[in-house]
Amino acid sequence: MPGSLKEALTWRLLSQVVPLLQAVMTHKPAGPPDGGWGWVVAAAAFAVNGLSYGLLRSLGLALPDLAEHFDRSAQDTAWVSALALAVQQAASPVGSALSTRWGARPVVMVGGVLTSLGFVFSAFARSLLHLYLGLGVLAGSGWALVFAPALGTLSRYFSRRRVLAVGLALTGNGASSLLLAPALQLLLDNFGWRGALLLLGAITLHLTPCGALLRPLALPGDPLGPPRSPLAALGLGLFTRRAFLVFALGTALVGGGYFVPYVHLAPHALDRGLGGYGAVLVVAVAAVGDAGARLLCGWLADQGWVPLPRLLAMFGALTGLGLLAVGLVPVVGNEESWGGPLLAAAGAYGLSAGSYAPLVFGVLPGLVGVGGVVQATGLVMMLMSLGGLLGPPLSGFLRDETGDFTASFLVCSSFILSGSFIYMGLPSALPSCRPASRPDTPPPKRGELLPNPQVALLPPGGPHSTLDSTC
């Protein structure tokens, strides 16, 4: 056999065998397993969400004690939670980028250690500046490293039930608030705010084993390498797309009011005449409504009965109206009262806010396509961090000026209603008698980090039934 022919046959054989060996060594499945270890990842993401956003929501119970100890105003102490929330969201793109480079498991484990250290450091604070650095910067940075990688890993394990799985993980927020709110009040009563923060440092250390459960999953279509430049990694070119620009502006406005109840719902209940445990009950009712609505809305989004942008605008508006009702509740007679009207308003707010949360993650891939979903998530979370940074301090300022939180909740509800009005500019957000136009970008494919909106955006008639004929 001639040498040239032998070499050609050898190279042809290697070209067929090597890809097979690489596929066997990397163990890439044909697609997301839609279960299996994915349910373990869902449980880990549930705990991560509870120990981040759920703990942030309950942390408002400690703000009156901090204001009294340091003899500072409600506006000053509100910056503690506002900084933690703003840093958590603004630095979330860093967590996503690091998990892309080194994997979600080590990034989330390091984030758990940083969060715990932030609480332990804050327990020995001698001024509000120490709390700003400990809870705001250090713990906020730790939370930034855990939330996005955990949610992204979970979404990679599911395809057909992805929205439901993400909604299940997001219920960790409400469930954690339901458990941590009375527990934190009990710790404050028995150990003071220093002892409570120290014990919360031990609790948040459980984020580390949650990160250890995030087993990496390689899927077909994964990028071969990271973006070539920082600008490409940030995805600033997405702002040239009208749909994403509308969504980003609306979400930034919603963020200005959405996180205010995380900080000031419990102090508002105290101002309305409820006792400490009455305020805890108000927070718990809102948390239960929030958790249940996230599951229900996740299931609803999977059915595809209503276009997802329309659901987003609708539940965003209901969240603003619920916050408006919370602010208008009258003062109760005495501390022994259960505060029925405030409980009802808090429950309505929790239901609407919980329904809004999974829709933000569900609608985004359909607006920017599969290629820009990760960058778009980071940009939107950064925009929401501006609202999270400005909303609670503005609420505290209005409380100091007016003597209660009524004006605070009214102004913040106007932010949410304004953002929901802007959502009406999204494709399919408003009913139309003519065929709905398809987005400029292709629909997302399986294996993305966020829920697949194909099921939610298409009508129940199937992929070829695109008429939205309701007027």
Short mmCIF file of N, CA, C and O in Angstrom, two decimals, residues 268-364:
data_model
loop_
_atom_site.label_atom_id
_atom_site.label_comp_id
_atom_site.label_asym_id
_atom_site.label_seq_id
_atom_site.Cartn_x
_atom_site.Cartn_y
_atom_site.Cartn_z
N HIS A 268 -43.06 48.97 59.16
CA HIS A 268 -44.36 49.58 58.86
C HIS A 268 -45.45 48.96 59.73
O HIS A 268 -46.34 49.67 60.22
N ALA A 269 -45.39 47.64 59.92
CA ALA A 269 -46.37 46.99 60.80
C ALA A 269 -46.22 47.48 62.24
O ALA A 269 -47.22 47.68 62.94
N LEU A 270 -44.98 47.69 62.67
CA LEU A 270 -44.78 48.24 64.02
C LEU A 270 -45.33 49.65 64.13
O LEU A 270 -45.94 50.02 65.14
N ASP A 271 -45.15 50.47 63.10
CA ASP A 271 -45.69 51.83 63.10
C ASP A 271 -47.22 51.83 63.10
O ASP A 271 -47.84 52.78 63.60
N ARG A 272 -47.81 50.79 62.55
CA ARG A 272 -49.27 50.70 62.51
C ARG A 272 -49.86 50.21 63.83
O ARG A 272 -51.06 50.01 63.93
N GLY A 273 -49.02 49.99 64.83
CA GLY A 273 -49.51 49.64 66.16
C GLY A 273 -49.42 48.18 66.52
O GLY A 273 -49.83 47.79 67.62
N LEU A 274 -48.90 47.35 65.63
CA LEU A 274 -48.75 45.93 65.96
C LEU A 274 -47.53 45.72 66.84
O LEU A 274 -46.56 46.48 66.79
N GLY A 275 -47.55 44.65 67.64
CA GLY A 275 -46.39 44.28 68.44
C GLY A 275 -45.35 43.59 67.58
O GLY A 275 -45.52 43.39 66.37
N GLY A 276 -44.26 43.17 68.24
CA GLY A 276 -43.16 42.54 67.50
C GLY A 276 -43.60 41.28 66.78
O GLY A 276 -43.28 41.09 65.60
N TYR A 277 -44.37 40.42 67.45
CA TYR A 277 -44.79 39.18 66.82
C TYR A 277 -45.94 39.41 65.85
O TYR A 277 -46.16 38.61 64.93
N GLY A 278 -46.71 40.49 66.05
CA GLY A 278 -47.70 40.86 65.05
C GLY A 278 -47.05 41.27 63.75
O GLY A 278 -47.52 40.92 62.65
N ALA A 279 -45.92 42.00 63.84
CA ALA A 279 -45.17 42.36 62.65
C ALA A 279 -44.58 41.13 61.97
O ALA A 279 -44.55 41.03 60.74
N VAL A 280 -44.16 40.16 62.79
CA VAL A 280 -43.64 38.91 62.24
C VAL A 280 -44.74 38.19 61.46
O VAL A 280 -44.50 37.62 60.38
N LEU A 281 -45.97 38.21 61.98
CA LEU A 281 -47.08 37.55 61.30
C LEU A 281 -47.36 38.20 59.95
O LEU A 281 -47.66 37.51 58.97
N VAL A 282 -47.24 39.52 59.88
CA VAL A 282 -47.45 40.23 58.62
C VAL A 282 -46.41 39.78 57.59
O VAL A 282 -46.74 39.48 56.43
N VAL A 283 -45.16 39.73 58.01
CA VAL A 283 -44.09 39.27 57.11
C VAL A 283 -44.33 37.83 56.69
O VAL A 283 -44.12 37.45 55.53
N ALA A 284 -44.78 36.99 57.63
CA ALA A 284 -45.01 35.58 57.32
C ALA A 284 -46.14 35.40 56.32
O ALA A 284 -46.06 34.56 55.41
N VAL A 285 -47.23 36.18 56.46
CA VAL A 285 -48.34 36.09 55.52
C VAL A 285 -47.89 36.48 54.12
O VAL A 285 -48.23 35.81 53.12
N ALA A 286 -47.13 37.56 54.01
CA ALA A 286 -46.61 37.95 52.71
C ALA A 286 -45.69 36.87 52.14
O ALA A 286 -45.70 36.61 50.92
N ALA A 287 -44.92 36.23 53.00
CA ALA A 287 -44.00 35.19 52.54
C ALA A 287 -44.75 33.96 52.03
O ALA A 287 -44.36 33.36 51.02
N VAL A 288 -45.82 33.57 52.72
CA VAL A 288 -46.60 32.41 52.28
C VAL A 288 -47.24 32.69 50.93
O VAL A 288 -47.22 31.85 50.01
N GLY A 289 -47.85 33.88 50.78
CA GLY A 289 -48.43 34.23 49.49
C GLY A 289 -47.40 34.27 48.39
O GLY A 289 -47.65 33.80 47.27
N ASP A 290 -46.22 34.79 48.69
CA ASP A 290 -45.13 34.87 47.72
C ASP A 290 -44.71 33.47 47.26
O ASP A 290 -44.57 33.21 46.07
N ALA A 291 -44.52 32.56 48.22
CA ALA A 291 -44.05 31.22 47.88
C ALA A 291 -45.07 30.46 47.05
O ALA A 291 -44.75 29.82 46.04
N GLY A 292 -46.33 30.51 47.46
CA GLY A 292 -47.36 29.79 46.71
C GLY A 292 -47.55 30.34 45.31
O GLY A 292 -47.75 29.57 44.35
N ALA A 293 -47.47 31.66 45.17
CA ALA A 293 -47.68 32.26 43.86
C ALA A 293 -46.55 31.91 42.90
O ALA A 293 -46.78 31.80 41.69
N ARG A 294 -45.35 31.74 43.39
CA ARG A 294 -44.23 31.41 42.49
C ARG A 294 -44.44 30.04 41.85
O ARG A 294 -44.17 29.85 40.66
N LEU A 295 -44.92 29.09 42.63
CA LEU A 295 -45.20 27.77 42.07
C LEU A 295 -46.36 27.83 41.08
O LEU A 295 -46.30 27.26 39.99
N LEU A 296 -47.44 28.50 41.48
CA LEU A 296 -48.62 28.58 40.63
C LEU A 296 -48.31 29.29 39.32
O LEU A 296 -48.73 28.87 38.24
N CYS A 297 -47.55 30.40 39.41
CA CYS A 297 -47.23 31.15 38.20
C CYS A 297 -46.26 30.38 37.32
O CYS A 297 -46.32 30.48 36.09
N GLY A 298 -45.35 29.59 37.93
CA GLY A 298 -44.47 28.76 37.13
C GLY A 298 -45.24 27.73 36.33
O GLY A 298 -44.95 27.48 35.15
N TRP A 299 -46.26 27.14 36.97
CA TRP A 299 -47.10 26.19 36.25
C TRP A 299 -47.90 26.89 35.15
O TRP A 299 -48.04 26.38 34.03
N LEU A 300 -48.43 28.07 35.46
CA LEU A 300 -49.20 28.82 34.48
C LEU A 300 -48.35 29.19 33.27
O LEU A 300 -48.82 29.13 32.12
N ALA A 301 -47.12 29.59 33.51
CA ALA A 301 -46.25 29.97 32.40
C ALA A 301 -45.95 28.78 31.50
O ALA A 301 -45.75 28.95 30.29
N ASP A 302 -45.92 27.58 32.07
CA ASP A 302 -45.67 26.39 31.26
C ASP A 302 -46.84 26.06 30.34
O ASP A 302 -46.65 25.36 29.33
N GLN A 303 -48.04 26.50 30.67
CA GLN A 303 -49.21 26.14 29.88
C GLN A 303 -49.30 26.91 28.57
O GLN A 303 -49.84 26.41 27.59
N GLY A 304 -48.80 28.16 28.56
CA GLY A 304 -48.84 28.95 27.34
C GLY A 304 -50.21 29.51 27.00
O GLY A 304 -50.46 29.84 25.84
N TRP A 305 -51.10 29.63 27.98
CA TRP A 305 -52.43 30.17 27.71
C TRP A 305 -52.40 31.67 27.46
O TRP A 305 -53.22 32.19 26.70
N VAL A 306 -51.51 32.37 28.13
CA VAL A 306 -51.40 33.83 28.00
C VAL A 306 -49.95 34.16 27.65
O VAL A 306 -49.03 33.57 28.22
N PRO A 307 -49.72 35.07 26.70
CA PRO A 307 -48.34 35.45 26.37
C PRO A 307 -47.59 35.93 27.61
O PRO A 307 -48.14 36.67 28.44
N LEU A 308 -46.35 35.52 27.73
CA LEU A 308 -45.57 35.81 28.93
C LEU A 308 -45.38 37.31 29.16
O LEU A 308 -45.46 37.76 30.31
N PRO A 309 -45.11 38.13 28.14
CA PRO A 309 -45.00 39.57 28.41
C PRO A 309 -46.29 40.17 28.98
O PRO A 309 -46.24 41.09 29.79
N ARG A 310 -47.44 39.64 28.57
CA ARG A 310 -48.70 40.15 29.10
C ARG A 310 -48.85 39.78 30.58
O ARG A 310 -49.32 40.58 31.39
N LEU A 311 -48.46 38.55 30.92
CA LEU A 311 -48.48 38.16 32.32
C LEU A 311 -47.54 39.03 33.15
O LEU A 311 -47.86 39.41 34.28
N LEU A 312 -46.38 39.34 32.58
CA LEU A 312 -45.40 40.17 33.29
C LEU A 312 -45.98 41.55 33.60
O LEU A 312 -45.87 42.04 34.73
N ALA A 313 -46.59 42.20 32.61
CA ALA A 313 -47.18 43.52 32.82
C ALA A 313 -48.34 43.45 33.81
O ALA A 313 -48.49 44.33 34.67
N MET A 314 -49.14 42.40 33.71
CA MET A 314 -50.31 42.29 34.56
C MET A 314 -49.93 42.09 36.03
O MET A 314 -50.41 42.81 36.91
N PHE A 315 -49.05 41.15 36.30
CA PHE A 315 -48.67 40.89 37.68
C PHE A 315 -47.76 41.98 38.25
O PHE A 315 -47.74 42.19 39.45
N GLY A 316 -47.02 42.67 37.38
CA GLY A 316 -46.28 43.83 37.85
C GLY A 316 -47.22 44.92 38.34
O GLY A 316 -47.00 45.53 39.41
N ALA A 317 -48.30 45.18 37.58
CA ALA A 317 -49.28 46.18 38.01
C ALA A 317 -49.97 45.75 39.30
O ALA A 317 -50.21 46.58 40.20
N LEU A 318 -50.31 44.47 39.42
CA LEU A 318 -50.94 43.99 40.66
C LEU A 318 -50.00 44.12 41.85
O LEU A 318 -50.45 44.39 42.97
N THR A 319 -48.70 43.95 41.63
CA THR A 319 -47.74 44.15 42.71
C THR A 319 -47.74 45.59 43.18
O THR A 319 -47.71 45.87 44.39
N GLY A 320 -47.77 46.53 42.24
CA GLY A 320 -47.84 47.94 42.61
C GLY A 320 -49.10 48.27 43.38
O GLY A 320 -49.08 49.02 44.37
N LEU A 321 -50.25 47.71 42.95
CA LEU A 321 -51.51 47.96 43.66
C LEU A 321 -51.49 47.33 45.05
O LEU A 321 -52.04 47.89 46.00
N GLY A 322 -50.87 46.15 45.18
CA GLY A 322 -50.76 45.53 46.50
C GLY A 322 -49.92 46.35 47.45
O GLY A 322 -50.25 46.50 48.63
N LEU A 323 -48.82 46.92 46.94
CA LEU A 323 -47.98 47.78 47.77
C LEU A 323 -48.73 49.05 48.15
O LEU A 323 -48.57 49.57 49.26
N LEU A 324 -49.56 49.55 47.23
CA LEU A 324 -50.38 50.72 47.53
C LEU A 324 -51.36 50.42 48.67
O LEU A 324 -51.55 51.23 49.58
N ALA A 325 -51.96 49.23 48.64
CA ALA A 325 -52.89 48.85 49.70
C ALA A 325 -52.18 48.72 51.04
O ALA A 325 -52.73 49.10 52.08
N VAL A 326 -50.96 48.20 51.04
CA VAL A 326 -50.20 48.08 52.29
C VAL A 326 -49.96 49.45 52.90
O VAL A 326 -50.06 49.65 54.12
N GLY A 327 -49.66 50.44 52.07
CA GLY A 327 -49.38 51.77 52.59
C GLY A 327 -50.60 52.49 53.11
O GLY A 327 -50.49 53.36 53.98
N LEU A 328 -51.79 52.15 52.60
CA LEU A 328 -53.00 52.85 52.98
C LEU A 328 -53.74 52.21 54.16
O LEU A 328 -54.80 52.71 54.56
N VAL A 329 -53.21 51.12 54.69
CA VAL A 329 -53.88 50.45 55.81
C VAL A 329 -53.89 51.37 57.03
O VAL A 329 -52.85 51.96 57.37
N PRO A 330 -55.03 51.53 57.71
CA PRO A 330 -55.09 52.42 58.88
C PRO A 330 -54.38 51.82 60.09
O PRO A 330 -54.05 50.64 60.14
N VAL A 331 -54.17 52.67 61.10
CA VAL A 331 -53.53 52.26 62.34
C VAL A 331 -54.47 51.35 63.12
O VAL A 331 -55.68 51.60 63.19
N VAL A 332 -53.94 50.27 63.72
CA VAL A 332 -54.76 49.36 64.53
C VAL A 332 -54.93 49.95 65.92
O VAL A 332 -54.22 50.87 66.33
N GLY A 333 -55.87 49.37 66.67
CA GLY A 333 -56.19 49.93 67.97
C GLY A 333 -55.12 49.75 69.01
O GLY A 333 -54.75 50.68 69.73
N ASN A 334 -54.54 48.56 69.12
CA ASN A 334 -53.54 48.29 70.15
C ASN A 334 -52.63 47.18 69.69
O ASN A 334 -52.87 46.54 68.66
N GLU A 335 -51.58 46.91 70.47
CA GLU A 335 -50.59 45.91 70.09
C GLU A 335 -51.13 44.49 70.15
O GLU A 335 -50.53 43.58 69.58
N GLU A 336 -52.25 44.29 70.85
CA GLU A 336 -52.83 42.95 70.93
C GLU A 336 -53.61 42.59 69.67
O GLU A 336 -53.97 41.43 69.48
N SER A 337 -53.91 43.57 68.84
CA SER A 337 -54.69 43.32 67.63
C SER A 337 -53.87 42.54 66.61
O SER A 337 -52.64 42.67 66.54
N TRP A 338 -54.57 41.72 65.82
CA TRP A 338 -53.90 40.95 64.77
C TRP A 338 -53.68 41.77 63.51
O TRP A 338 -52.96 41.36 62.62
N GLY A 339 -54.33 42.94 63.41
CA GLY A 339 -54.13 43.77 62.23
C GLY A 339 -54.66 43.13 60.98
O GLY A 339 -53.92 42.95 59.99
N GLY A 340 -55.96 42.76 60.99
CA GLY A 340 -56.56 42.06 59.85
C GLY A 340 -56.39 42.76 58.52
O GLY A 340 -55.98 42.13 57.53
N PRO A 341 -56.69 44.06 58.39
CA PRO A 341 -56.52 44.74 57.09
C PRO A 341 -55.09 44.71 56.58
O PRO A 341 -54.85 44.51 55.38
N LEU A 342 -54.12 44.88 57.49
CA LEU A 342 -52.72 44.85 57.05
C LEU A 342 -52.32 43.44 56.63
O LEU A 342 -51.56 43.26 55.68
N LEU A 343 -52.84 42.43 57.33
CA LEU A 343 -52.56 41.05 56.94
C LEU A 343 -53.12 40.76 55.54
O LEU A 343 -52.45 40.12 54.72
N ALA A 344 -54.34 41.25 55.28
CA ALA A 344 -54.94 41.02 53.96
C ALA A 344 -54.14 41.73 52.87
O ALA A 344 -53.89 41.16 51.80
N ALA A 345 -53.74 42.97 53.13
CA ALA A 345 -52.96 43.72 52.14
C ALA A 345 -51.61 43.08 51.91
O ALA A 345 -51.13 42.98 50.77
N ALA A 346 -50.96 42.61 53.00
CA ALA A 346 -49.67 41.94 52.86
C ALA A 346 -49.80 40.64 52.08
O ALA A 346 -48.93 40.29 51.27
N GLY A 347 -50.90 39.90 52.31
CA GLY A 347 -51.12 38.68 51.55
C GLY A 347 -51.32 38.95 50.07
O GLY A 347 -50.78 38.22 49.21
N ALA A 348 -52.10 40.01 49.75
CA ALA A 348 -52.30 40.37 48.34
C ALA A 348 -50.99 40.78 47.69
O ALA A 348 -50.70 40.42 46.54
N TYR A 349 -50.19 41.55 48.43
CA TYR A 349 -48.89 41.95 47.89
C TYR A 349 -48.00 40.72 47.66
O TYR A 349 -47.34 40.60 46.62
N GLY A 350 -47.98 39.80 48.63
CA GLY A 350 -47.15 38.60 48.49
C GLY A 350 -47.54 37.77 47.28
O GLY A 350 -46.68 37.26 46.56
N LEU A 351 -48.84 37.60 47.04
CA LEU A 351 -49.31 36.82 45.90
C LEU A 351 -48.88 37.45 44.58
O LEU A 351 -48.40 36.75 43.68
N SER A 352 -49.05 38.76 44.46
CA SER A 352 -48.70 39.42 43.20
C SER A 352 -47.19 39.50 43.00
O SER A 352 -46.69 39.26 41.89
N ALA A 353 -46.44 39.82 44.07
CA ALA A 353 -44.98 39.89 43.94
C ALA A 353 -44.39 38.53 43.65
O ALA A 353 -43.43 38.40 42.87
N GLY A 354 -44.94 37.48 44.26
CA GLY A 354 -44.45 36.13 43.98
C GLY A 354 -44.72 35.70 42.55
O GLY A 354 -43.93 34.99 41.94
N SER A 355 -45.85 36.13 41.99
CA SER A 355 -46.16 35.80 40.60
C SER A 355 -45.25 36.54 39.64
O SER A 355 -44.90 36.03 38.57
N TYR A 356 -44.84 37.74 40.00
CA TYR A 356 -43.98 38.55 39.13
C TYR A 356 -42.57 37.95 39.01
O TYR A 356 -41.97 37.98 37.93
N ALA A 357 -42.05 37.39 40.12
CA ALA A 357 -40.64 37.00 40.16
C ALA A 357 -40.24 35.99 39.08
O ALA A 357 -39.28 36.23 38.33
N PRO A 358 -40.93 34.83 38.93
CA PRO A 358 -40.48 33.89 37.89
C PRO A 358 -40.72 34.38 36.47
O PRO A 358 -40.06 33.92 35.55
N LEU A 359 -41.64 35.32 36.29
CA LEU A 359 -41.91 35.82 34.95
C LEU A 359 -40.74 36.62 34.40
O LEU A 359 -40.48 36.63 33.20
N VAL A 360 -40.00 37.31 35.29
CA VAL A 360 -38.82 38.06 34.83
C VAL A 360 -37.81 37.12 34.22
O VAL A 360 -37.23 37.40 33.16
N PHE A 361 -37.59 35.98 34.87
CA PHE A 361 -36.64 35.01 34.33
C PHE A 361 -37.20 34.29 33.11
O PHE A 361 -36.45 33.86 32.24
N GLY A 362 -38.51 34.15 33.04
CA GLY A 362 -39.10 33.43 31.92
C GLY A 362 -39.15 34.23 30.63
O GLY A 362 -39.00 33.67 29.55
N VAL A 363 -39.40 35.54 30.71
CA VAL A 363 -39.59 36.33 29.50
C VAL A 363 -38.27 36.75 28.85
O VAL A 363 -38.21 36.98 27.65
N LEU A 364 -37.20 36.83 29.63
CA LEU A 364 -35.95 37.40 29.12
C LEU A 364 -35.35 36.64 27.94
O LEU A 364 -34.96 37.28 26.95
#
